Short mmCIF file of C-alpha atoms in Angstrom, two decimals:
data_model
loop_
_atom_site.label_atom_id
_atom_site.label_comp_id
_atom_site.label_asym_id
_atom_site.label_seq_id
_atom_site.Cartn_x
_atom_site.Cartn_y
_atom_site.Cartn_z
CA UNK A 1419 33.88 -35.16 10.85
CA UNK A 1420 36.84 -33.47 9.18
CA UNK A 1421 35.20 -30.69 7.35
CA UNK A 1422 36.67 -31.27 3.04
CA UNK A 1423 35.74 -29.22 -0.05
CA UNK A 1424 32.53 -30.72 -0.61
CA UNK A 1425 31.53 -30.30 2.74
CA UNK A 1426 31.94 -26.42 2.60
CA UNK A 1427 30.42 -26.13 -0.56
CA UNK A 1428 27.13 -28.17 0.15
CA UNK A 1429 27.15 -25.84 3.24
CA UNK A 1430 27.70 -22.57 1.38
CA UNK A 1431 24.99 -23.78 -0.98
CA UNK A 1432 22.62 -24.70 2.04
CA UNK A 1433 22.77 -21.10 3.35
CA UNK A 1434 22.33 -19.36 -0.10
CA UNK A 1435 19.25 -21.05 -0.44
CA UNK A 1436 18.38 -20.21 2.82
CA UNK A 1437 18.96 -16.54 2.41
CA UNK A 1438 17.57 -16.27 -0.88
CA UNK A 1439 14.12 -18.13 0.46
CA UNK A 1440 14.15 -16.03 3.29
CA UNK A 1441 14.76 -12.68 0.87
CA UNK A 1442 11.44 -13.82 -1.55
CA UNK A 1443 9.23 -13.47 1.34
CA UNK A 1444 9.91 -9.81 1.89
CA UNK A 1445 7.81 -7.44 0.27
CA UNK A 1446 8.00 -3.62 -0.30
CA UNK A 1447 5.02 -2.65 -2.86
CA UNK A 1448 4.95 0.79 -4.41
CA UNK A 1449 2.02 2.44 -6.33
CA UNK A 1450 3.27 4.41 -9.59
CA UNK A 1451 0.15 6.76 -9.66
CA UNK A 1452 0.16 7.38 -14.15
CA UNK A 1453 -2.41 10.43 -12.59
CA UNK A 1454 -0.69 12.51 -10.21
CA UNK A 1455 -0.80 15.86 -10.40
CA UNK A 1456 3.04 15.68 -10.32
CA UNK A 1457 4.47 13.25 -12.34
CA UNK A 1458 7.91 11.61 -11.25
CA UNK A 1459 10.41 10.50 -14.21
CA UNK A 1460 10.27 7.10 -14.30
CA UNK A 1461 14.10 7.12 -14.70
CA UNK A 1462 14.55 9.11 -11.67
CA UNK A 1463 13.54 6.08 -9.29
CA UNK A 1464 15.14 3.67 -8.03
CA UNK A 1465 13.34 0.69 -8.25
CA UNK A 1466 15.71 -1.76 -6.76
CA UNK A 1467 14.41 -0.49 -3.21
CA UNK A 1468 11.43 -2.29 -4.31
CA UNK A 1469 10.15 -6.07 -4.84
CA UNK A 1470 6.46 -5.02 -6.50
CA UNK A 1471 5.46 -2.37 -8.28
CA UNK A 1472 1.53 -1.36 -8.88
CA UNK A 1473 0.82 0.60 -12.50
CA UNK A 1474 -2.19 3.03 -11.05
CA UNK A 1475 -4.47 2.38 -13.04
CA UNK A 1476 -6.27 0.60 -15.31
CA UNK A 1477 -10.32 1.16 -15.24
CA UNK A 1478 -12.57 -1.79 -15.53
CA UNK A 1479 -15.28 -0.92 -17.54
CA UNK A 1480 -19.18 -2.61 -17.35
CA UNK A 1481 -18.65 -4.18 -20.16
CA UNK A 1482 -15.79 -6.04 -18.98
CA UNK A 1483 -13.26 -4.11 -20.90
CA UNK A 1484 -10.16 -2.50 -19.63
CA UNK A 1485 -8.62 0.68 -20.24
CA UNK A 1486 -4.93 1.95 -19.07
CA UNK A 1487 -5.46 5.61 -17.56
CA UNK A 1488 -2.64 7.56 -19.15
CA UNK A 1489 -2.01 5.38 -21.88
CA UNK A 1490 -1.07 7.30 -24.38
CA UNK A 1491 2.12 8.90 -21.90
CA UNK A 1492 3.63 5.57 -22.76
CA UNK A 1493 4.76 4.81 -18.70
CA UNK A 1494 3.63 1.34 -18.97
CA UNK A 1495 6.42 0.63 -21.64
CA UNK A 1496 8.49 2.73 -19.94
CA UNK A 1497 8.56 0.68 -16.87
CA UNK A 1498 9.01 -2.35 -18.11
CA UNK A 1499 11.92 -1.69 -20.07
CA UNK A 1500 13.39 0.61 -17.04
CA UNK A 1501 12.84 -2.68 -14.85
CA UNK A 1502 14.64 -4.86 -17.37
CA UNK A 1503 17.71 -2.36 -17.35
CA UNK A 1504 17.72 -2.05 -13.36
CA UNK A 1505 16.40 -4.44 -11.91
CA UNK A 1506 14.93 -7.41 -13.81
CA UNK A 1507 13.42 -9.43 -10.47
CA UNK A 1508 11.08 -6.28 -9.67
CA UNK A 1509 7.18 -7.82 -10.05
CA UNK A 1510 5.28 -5.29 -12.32
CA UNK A 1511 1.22 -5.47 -11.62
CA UNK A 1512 -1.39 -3.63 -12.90
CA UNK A 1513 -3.14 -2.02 -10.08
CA UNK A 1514 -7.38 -2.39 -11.70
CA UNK A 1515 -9.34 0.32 -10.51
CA UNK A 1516 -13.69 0.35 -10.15
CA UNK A 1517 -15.56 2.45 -12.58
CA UNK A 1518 -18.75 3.35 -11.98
CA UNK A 1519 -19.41 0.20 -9.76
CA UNK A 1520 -18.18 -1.22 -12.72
CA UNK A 1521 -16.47 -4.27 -10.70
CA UNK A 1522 -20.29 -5.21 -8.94
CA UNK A 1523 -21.66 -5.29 -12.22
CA UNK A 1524 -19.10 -7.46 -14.00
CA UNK A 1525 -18.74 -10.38 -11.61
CA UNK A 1526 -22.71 -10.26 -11.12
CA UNK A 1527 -22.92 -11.50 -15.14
CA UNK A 1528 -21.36 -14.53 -16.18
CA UNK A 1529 -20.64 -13.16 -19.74
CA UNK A 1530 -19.17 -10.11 -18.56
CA UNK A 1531 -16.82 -11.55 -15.93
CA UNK A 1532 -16.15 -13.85 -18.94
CA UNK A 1533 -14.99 -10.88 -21.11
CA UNK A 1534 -13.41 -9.12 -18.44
CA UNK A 1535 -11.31 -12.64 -17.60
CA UNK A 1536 -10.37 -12.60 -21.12
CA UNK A 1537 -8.96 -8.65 -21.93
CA UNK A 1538 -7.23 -9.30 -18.52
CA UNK A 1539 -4.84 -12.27 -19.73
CA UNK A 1540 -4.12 -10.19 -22.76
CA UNK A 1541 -3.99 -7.25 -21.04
CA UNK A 1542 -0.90 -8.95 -19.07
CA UNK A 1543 0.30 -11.34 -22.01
CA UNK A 1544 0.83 -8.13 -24.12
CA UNK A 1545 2.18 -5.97 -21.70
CA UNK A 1546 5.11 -8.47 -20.27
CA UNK A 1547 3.39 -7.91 -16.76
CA UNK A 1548 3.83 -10.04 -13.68
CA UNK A 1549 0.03 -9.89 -12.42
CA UNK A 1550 -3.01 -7.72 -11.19
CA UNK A 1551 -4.14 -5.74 -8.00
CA UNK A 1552 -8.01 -5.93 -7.63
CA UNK A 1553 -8.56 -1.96 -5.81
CA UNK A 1554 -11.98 -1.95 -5.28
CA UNK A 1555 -13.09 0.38 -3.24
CA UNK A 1556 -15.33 -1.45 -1.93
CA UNK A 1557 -17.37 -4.27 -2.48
CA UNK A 1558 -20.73 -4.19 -0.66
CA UNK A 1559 -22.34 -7.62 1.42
CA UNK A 1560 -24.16 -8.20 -2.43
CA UNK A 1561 -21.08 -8.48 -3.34
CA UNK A 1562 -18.83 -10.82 -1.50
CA UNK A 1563 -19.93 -14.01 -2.80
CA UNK A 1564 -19.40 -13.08 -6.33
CA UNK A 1565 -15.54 -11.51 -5.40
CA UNK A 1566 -14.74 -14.61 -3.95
CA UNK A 1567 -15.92 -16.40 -6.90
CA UNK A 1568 -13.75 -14.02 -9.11
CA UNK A 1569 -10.75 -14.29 -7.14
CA UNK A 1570 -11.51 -18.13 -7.77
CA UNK A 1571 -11.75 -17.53 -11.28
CA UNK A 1572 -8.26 -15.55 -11.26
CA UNK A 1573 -6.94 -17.81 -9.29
CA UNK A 1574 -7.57 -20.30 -11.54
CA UNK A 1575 -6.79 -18.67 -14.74
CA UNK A 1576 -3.12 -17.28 -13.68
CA UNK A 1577 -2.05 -21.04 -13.16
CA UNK A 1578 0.78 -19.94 -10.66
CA UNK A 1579 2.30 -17.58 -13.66
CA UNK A 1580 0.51 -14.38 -12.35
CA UNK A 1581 0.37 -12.78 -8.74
CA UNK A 1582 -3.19 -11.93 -7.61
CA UNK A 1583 -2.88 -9.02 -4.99
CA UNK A 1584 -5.82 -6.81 -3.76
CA UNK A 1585 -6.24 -3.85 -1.97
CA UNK A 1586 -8.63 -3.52 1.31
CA UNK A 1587 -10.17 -1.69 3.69
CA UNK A 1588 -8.37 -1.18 6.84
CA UNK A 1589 -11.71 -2.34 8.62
CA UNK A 1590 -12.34 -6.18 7.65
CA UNK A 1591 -15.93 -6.17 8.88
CA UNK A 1592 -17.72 -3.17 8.56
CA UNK A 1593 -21.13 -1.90 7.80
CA UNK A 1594 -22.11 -3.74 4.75
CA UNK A 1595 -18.56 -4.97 3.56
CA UNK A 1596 -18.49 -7.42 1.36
CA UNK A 1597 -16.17 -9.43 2.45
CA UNK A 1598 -15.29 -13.28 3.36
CA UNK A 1599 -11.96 -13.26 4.29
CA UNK A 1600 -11.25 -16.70 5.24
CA UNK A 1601 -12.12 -17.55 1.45
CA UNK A 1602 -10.36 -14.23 -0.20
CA UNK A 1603 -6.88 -15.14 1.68
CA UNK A 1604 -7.23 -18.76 -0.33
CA UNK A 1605 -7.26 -17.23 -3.58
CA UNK A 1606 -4.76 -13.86 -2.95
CA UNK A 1607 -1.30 -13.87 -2.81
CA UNK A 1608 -0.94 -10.34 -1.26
CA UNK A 1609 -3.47 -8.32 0.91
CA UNK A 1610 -2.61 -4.67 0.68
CA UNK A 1611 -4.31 -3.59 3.68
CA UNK A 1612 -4.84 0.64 3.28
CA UNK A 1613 -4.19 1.51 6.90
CA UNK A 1614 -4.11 4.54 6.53
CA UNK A 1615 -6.68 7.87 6.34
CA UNK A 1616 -8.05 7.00 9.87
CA UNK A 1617 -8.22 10.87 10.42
CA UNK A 1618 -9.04 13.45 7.93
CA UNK A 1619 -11.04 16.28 6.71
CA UNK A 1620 -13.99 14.49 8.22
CA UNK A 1621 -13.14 14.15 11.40
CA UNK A 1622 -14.46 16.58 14.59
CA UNK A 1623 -10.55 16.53 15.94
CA UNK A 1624 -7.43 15.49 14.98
CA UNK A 1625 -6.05 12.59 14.65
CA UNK A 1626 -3.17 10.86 13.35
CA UNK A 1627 -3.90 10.03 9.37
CA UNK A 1628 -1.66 6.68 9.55
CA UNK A 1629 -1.36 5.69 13.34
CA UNK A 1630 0.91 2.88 14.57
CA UNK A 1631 -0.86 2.23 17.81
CA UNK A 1632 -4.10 3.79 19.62
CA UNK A 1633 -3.41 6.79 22.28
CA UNK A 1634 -4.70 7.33 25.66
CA UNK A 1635 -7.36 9.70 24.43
CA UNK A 1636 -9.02 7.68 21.85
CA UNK A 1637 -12.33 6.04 22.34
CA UNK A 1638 -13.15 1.96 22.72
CA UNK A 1639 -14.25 2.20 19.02
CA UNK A 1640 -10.74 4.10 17.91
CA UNK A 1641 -8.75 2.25 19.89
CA UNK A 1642 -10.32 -1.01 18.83
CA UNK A 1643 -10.37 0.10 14.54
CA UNK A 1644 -8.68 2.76 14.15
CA UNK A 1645 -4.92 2.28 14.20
CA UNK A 1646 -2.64 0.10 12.31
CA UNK A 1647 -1.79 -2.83 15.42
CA UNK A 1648 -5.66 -2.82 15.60
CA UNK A 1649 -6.81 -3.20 11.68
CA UNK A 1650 -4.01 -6.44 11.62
CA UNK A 1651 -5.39 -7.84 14.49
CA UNK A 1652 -8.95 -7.70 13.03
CA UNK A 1653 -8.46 -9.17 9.61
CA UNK A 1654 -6.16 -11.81 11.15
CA UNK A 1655 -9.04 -12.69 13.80
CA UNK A 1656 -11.53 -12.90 10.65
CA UNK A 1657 -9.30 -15.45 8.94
CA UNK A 1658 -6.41 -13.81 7.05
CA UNK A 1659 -3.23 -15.44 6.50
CA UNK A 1660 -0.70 -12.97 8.39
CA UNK A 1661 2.31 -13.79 6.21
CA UNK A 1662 0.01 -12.52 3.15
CA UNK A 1663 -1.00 -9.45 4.65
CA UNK A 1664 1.00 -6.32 3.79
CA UNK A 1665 0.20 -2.77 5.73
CA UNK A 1666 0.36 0.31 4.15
CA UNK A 1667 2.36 3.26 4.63
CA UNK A 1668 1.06 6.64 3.03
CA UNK A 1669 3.33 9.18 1.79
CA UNK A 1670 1.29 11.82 1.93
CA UNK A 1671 -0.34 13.71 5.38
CA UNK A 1672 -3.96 15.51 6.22
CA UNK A 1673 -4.69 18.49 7.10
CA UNK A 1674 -6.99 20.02 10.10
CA UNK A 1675 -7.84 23.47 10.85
CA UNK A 1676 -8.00 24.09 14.74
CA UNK A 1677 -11.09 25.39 16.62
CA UNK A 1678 -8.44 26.97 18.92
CA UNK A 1679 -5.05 27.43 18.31
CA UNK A 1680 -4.08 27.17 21.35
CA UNK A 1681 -5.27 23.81 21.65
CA UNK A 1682 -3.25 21.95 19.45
CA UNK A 1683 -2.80 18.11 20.33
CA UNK A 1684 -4.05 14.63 19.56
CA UNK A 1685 -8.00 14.84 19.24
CA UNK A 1686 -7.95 18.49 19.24
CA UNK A 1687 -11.34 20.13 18.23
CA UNK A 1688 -11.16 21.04 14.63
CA UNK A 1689 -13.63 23.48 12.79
CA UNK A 1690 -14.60 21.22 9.89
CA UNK A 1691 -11.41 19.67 9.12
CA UNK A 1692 -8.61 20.98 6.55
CA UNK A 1693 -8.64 20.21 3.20
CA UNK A 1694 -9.84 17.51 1.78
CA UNK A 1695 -6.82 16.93 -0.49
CA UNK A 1696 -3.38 15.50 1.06
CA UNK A 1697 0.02 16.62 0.73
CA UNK A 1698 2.65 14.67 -0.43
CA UNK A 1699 5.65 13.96 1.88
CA UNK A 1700 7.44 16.39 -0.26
CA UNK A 1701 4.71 19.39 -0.02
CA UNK A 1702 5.46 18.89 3.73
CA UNK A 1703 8.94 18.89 3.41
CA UNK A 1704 9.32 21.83 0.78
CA UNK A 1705 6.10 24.40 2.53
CA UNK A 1706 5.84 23.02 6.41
CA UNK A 1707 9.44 23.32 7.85
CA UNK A 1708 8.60 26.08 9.75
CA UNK A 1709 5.79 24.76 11.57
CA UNK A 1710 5.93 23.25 15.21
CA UNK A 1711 6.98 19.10 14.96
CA UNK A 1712 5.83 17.06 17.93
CA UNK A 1713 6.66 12.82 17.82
CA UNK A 1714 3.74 11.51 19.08
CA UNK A 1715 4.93 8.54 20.92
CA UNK A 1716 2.01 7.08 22.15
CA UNK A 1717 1.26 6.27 18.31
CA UNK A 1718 4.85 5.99 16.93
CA UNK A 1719 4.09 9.37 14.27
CA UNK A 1720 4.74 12.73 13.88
CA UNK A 1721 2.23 15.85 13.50
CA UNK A 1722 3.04 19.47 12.92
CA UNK A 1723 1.16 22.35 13.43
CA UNK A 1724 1.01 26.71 13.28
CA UNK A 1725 -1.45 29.25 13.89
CA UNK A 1726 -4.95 27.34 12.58
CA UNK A 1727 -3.02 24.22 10.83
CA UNK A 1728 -2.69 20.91 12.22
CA UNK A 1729 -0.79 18.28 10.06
CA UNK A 1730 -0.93 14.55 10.54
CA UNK A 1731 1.94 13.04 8.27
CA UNK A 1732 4.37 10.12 8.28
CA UNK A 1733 8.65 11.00 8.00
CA UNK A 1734 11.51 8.68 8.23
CA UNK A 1735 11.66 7.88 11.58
CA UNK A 1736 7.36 6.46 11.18
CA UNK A 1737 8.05 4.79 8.00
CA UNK A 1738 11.24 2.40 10.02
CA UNK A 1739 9.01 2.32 12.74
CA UNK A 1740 5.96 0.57 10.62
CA UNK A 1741 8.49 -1.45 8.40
CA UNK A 1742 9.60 -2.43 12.05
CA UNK A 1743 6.18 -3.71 12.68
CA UNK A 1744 5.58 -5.92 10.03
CA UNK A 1745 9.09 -7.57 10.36
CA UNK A 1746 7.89 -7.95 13.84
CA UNK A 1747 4.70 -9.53 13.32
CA UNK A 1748 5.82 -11.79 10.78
CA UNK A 1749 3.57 -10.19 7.74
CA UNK A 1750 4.06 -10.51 4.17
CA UNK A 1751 5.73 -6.92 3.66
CA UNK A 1752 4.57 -3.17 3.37
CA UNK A 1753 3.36 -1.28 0.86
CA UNK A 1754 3.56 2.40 -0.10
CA UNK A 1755 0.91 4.88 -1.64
CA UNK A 1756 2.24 6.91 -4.11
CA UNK A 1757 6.29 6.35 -4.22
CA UNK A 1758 6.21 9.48 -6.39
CA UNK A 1759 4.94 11.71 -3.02
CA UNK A 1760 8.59 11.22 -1.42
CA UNK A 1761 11.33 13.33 -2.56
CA UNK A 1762 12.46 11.77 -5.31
CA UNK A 1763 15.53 13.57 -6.19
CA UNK A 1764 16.70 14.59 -2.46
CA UNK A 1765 16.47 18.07 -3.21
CA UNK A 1766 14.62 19.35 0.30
CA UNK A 1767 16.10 16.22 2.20
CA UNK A 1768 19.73 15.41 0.92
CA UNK A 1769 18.46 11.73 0.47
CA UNK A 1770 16.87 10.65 -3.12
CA UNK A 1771 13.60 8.76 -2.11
CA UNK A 1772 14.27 9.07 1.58
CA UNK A 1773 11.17 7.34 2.56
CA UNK A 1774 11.62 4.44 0.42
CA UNK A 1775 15.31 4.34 1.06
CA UNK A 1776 14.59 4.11 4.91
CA UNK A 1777 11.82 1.22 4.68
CA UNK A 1778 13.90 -0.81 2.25
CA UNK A 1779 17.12 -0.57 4.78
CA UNK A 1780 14.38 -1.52 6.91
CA UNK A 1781 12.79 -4.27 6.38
CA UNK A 1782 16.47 -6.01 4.55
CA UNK A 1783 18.21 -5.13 7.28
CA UNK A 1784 20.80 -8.42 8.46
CA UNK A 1785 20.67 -8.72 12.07
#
């Protein structure tokens, strides 16, 4: 067949609507955390390296009501109208946080969850938002029939014009989780799987906060729970939809403090742990860049330690690595916990969100 104008054009049509099909099943999700201890300028991101974007947070009260943390600094406005002016297809969501066991209590009373069904369609109708992230961490067995029921109820209520996302555990089944996951994956659009804090403060050695893959040195139970490869695996053998599963990727590292200096590698003996807080990707950046760096291959992430220190953290070359992964596996996306931990304006790395900036590249990369 001779090709002719129309021909061309039905086939330049054809292959937008591939690529644009193909493009709305990529996700990047970023937590704005209103709380931080350092607050980024909204108008210092950019939020076209991202496809969802997760206010942090609004508290769900046992009465069913809601409240915006940090209300009254006005970011929730801000956003939207920063969205609008750069880039309007960005998905804003209210990330809902549990009070108090506030979220066992609400769905347990069929007036409550009735009220708390309610304030959340206003909450979004007044707001201009594009949907909700259920982080509650974490329902207990008592629980699991009711969350299905209220991801049901959401489900239902949205009628396609919100997204329903949710943030898990990086362990599907677990000591009294409360759980179903064949039903939850039904009802969700998004699973924002927290694969991360493996290792930390708690731990006897260390360990790698955000792993990619086991190491040679881990126990059966690490190696079988305590990665990333490992927690997809297990909520995808439970019953989770892959392409709705998103993993995350933490900008922030954990601390250890060494029983031996000396003795300073994966599963080290630690006295105690470090601190219990983490450090943002820029602390690292700005106070560690004299320490020791080592790239753990084994596990696809870096550590650094000095003296008594250890540091589990994840840099550029993790983040592609993980954004890698989920292109790899076919998942829904990544997500990212807190985008205001990366250096923002480039001022210790010479790149302006260099974390985000290298999964975005990532994951829309045209091969």
């Amino acid at each position: 067949m001779v090709p002719t104008k129309n021909n061309f054009n039905s086939i330049f049509v054809l292959l937008l609507y591939t690529f644009c099909a193909i493009c709305e099943t990529k996700y990047i999700g970023g937590y704005y955390w209103s709380g931080s201890n350092k607050i980024t300028k909204i108008s210092d991101l950019n939020l076209g390296l991202l496809t969802h974007l997760f206010y942090a947070f609004v508290e769900v009260n046992i009465d069913g009501s809601l409240t915006i943390q940090n209300q009254e600094q006005g970011f929730v406005d801000e956003l939207l109208k920063y969205k609008l002016k750069t880039n309007p297809d960005l998905k804003l969501l209210f990330s809902f946080t549990n009070k108090n066991d506030s979220f066992s209590k609400v769905i347990a009373d069929p007036d409550l969850k009735s009220n708390f069904l309610t304030n959340t369609l206003t909450l979004l109708q007044n707001n201009s938002y594009d949907g909700i992230d259920l982080d509650w961490e974490f329902p207990k067995d008592e629980d699991k029939e009711n969350y299905v029921a209220l991801l049901r109820d959401l489900q239902s209520l949205f009628n396609s014009k919100y997204i329903l996302t949710a943030a898990v555990r990086a362990i599907p089944i677990y000591k009294n989780t409360g759980y179903i996951v064949p039903e939850m994956t039904k009802y969700l659009d998004i699973i924002n799987i927290m694969t991360y804090d493996y290792f930390g403060s708690w731990s006897n050695t260390t360990g790698q906060n955000s792993p990619l893959y086991p190491c040679s040195l881990d126990s059966a139970y690490e190696r079988e729970y305590l990665n990333v490869n490992a927690s997809i695996f297990n909520w995808i053998k439970v019953g989770a939809d892959k392409t709705k599963l998103a993993l995350g990727i933490p900008f922030y590292g954990r601390t250890f403090t060494l029983a031996d200096p000396d003795n300073h590698g994966i599963h080290a003996p630690s006295k105690g742990g470090g601190s219990p807080l983490s450090l943002t990707f820029y602390q690292i950046a700005s106070s560690y860049s004299n320490y020791i760096t080592v790239w753990n291959d084994e596990q696809q992430t870096p550590y650094k330690y000095k003296n008594y220190t250890w540091l589990s953290y994840d840099d550029e070359r993790s983040v592609a690595r993980k954004a890698s992964y989920a292109v790899e596996q076919e998942l829904r996306g990544v997500f990212v916990w807190h985008i205001g931990a990366d250096d923002v304006m480039g001022t210790l790395t010479g790149t302006k969100q260099p974390l985000l900036t290298t999964i975005n590249e990532t994951i829309f990369q045209i091969n």
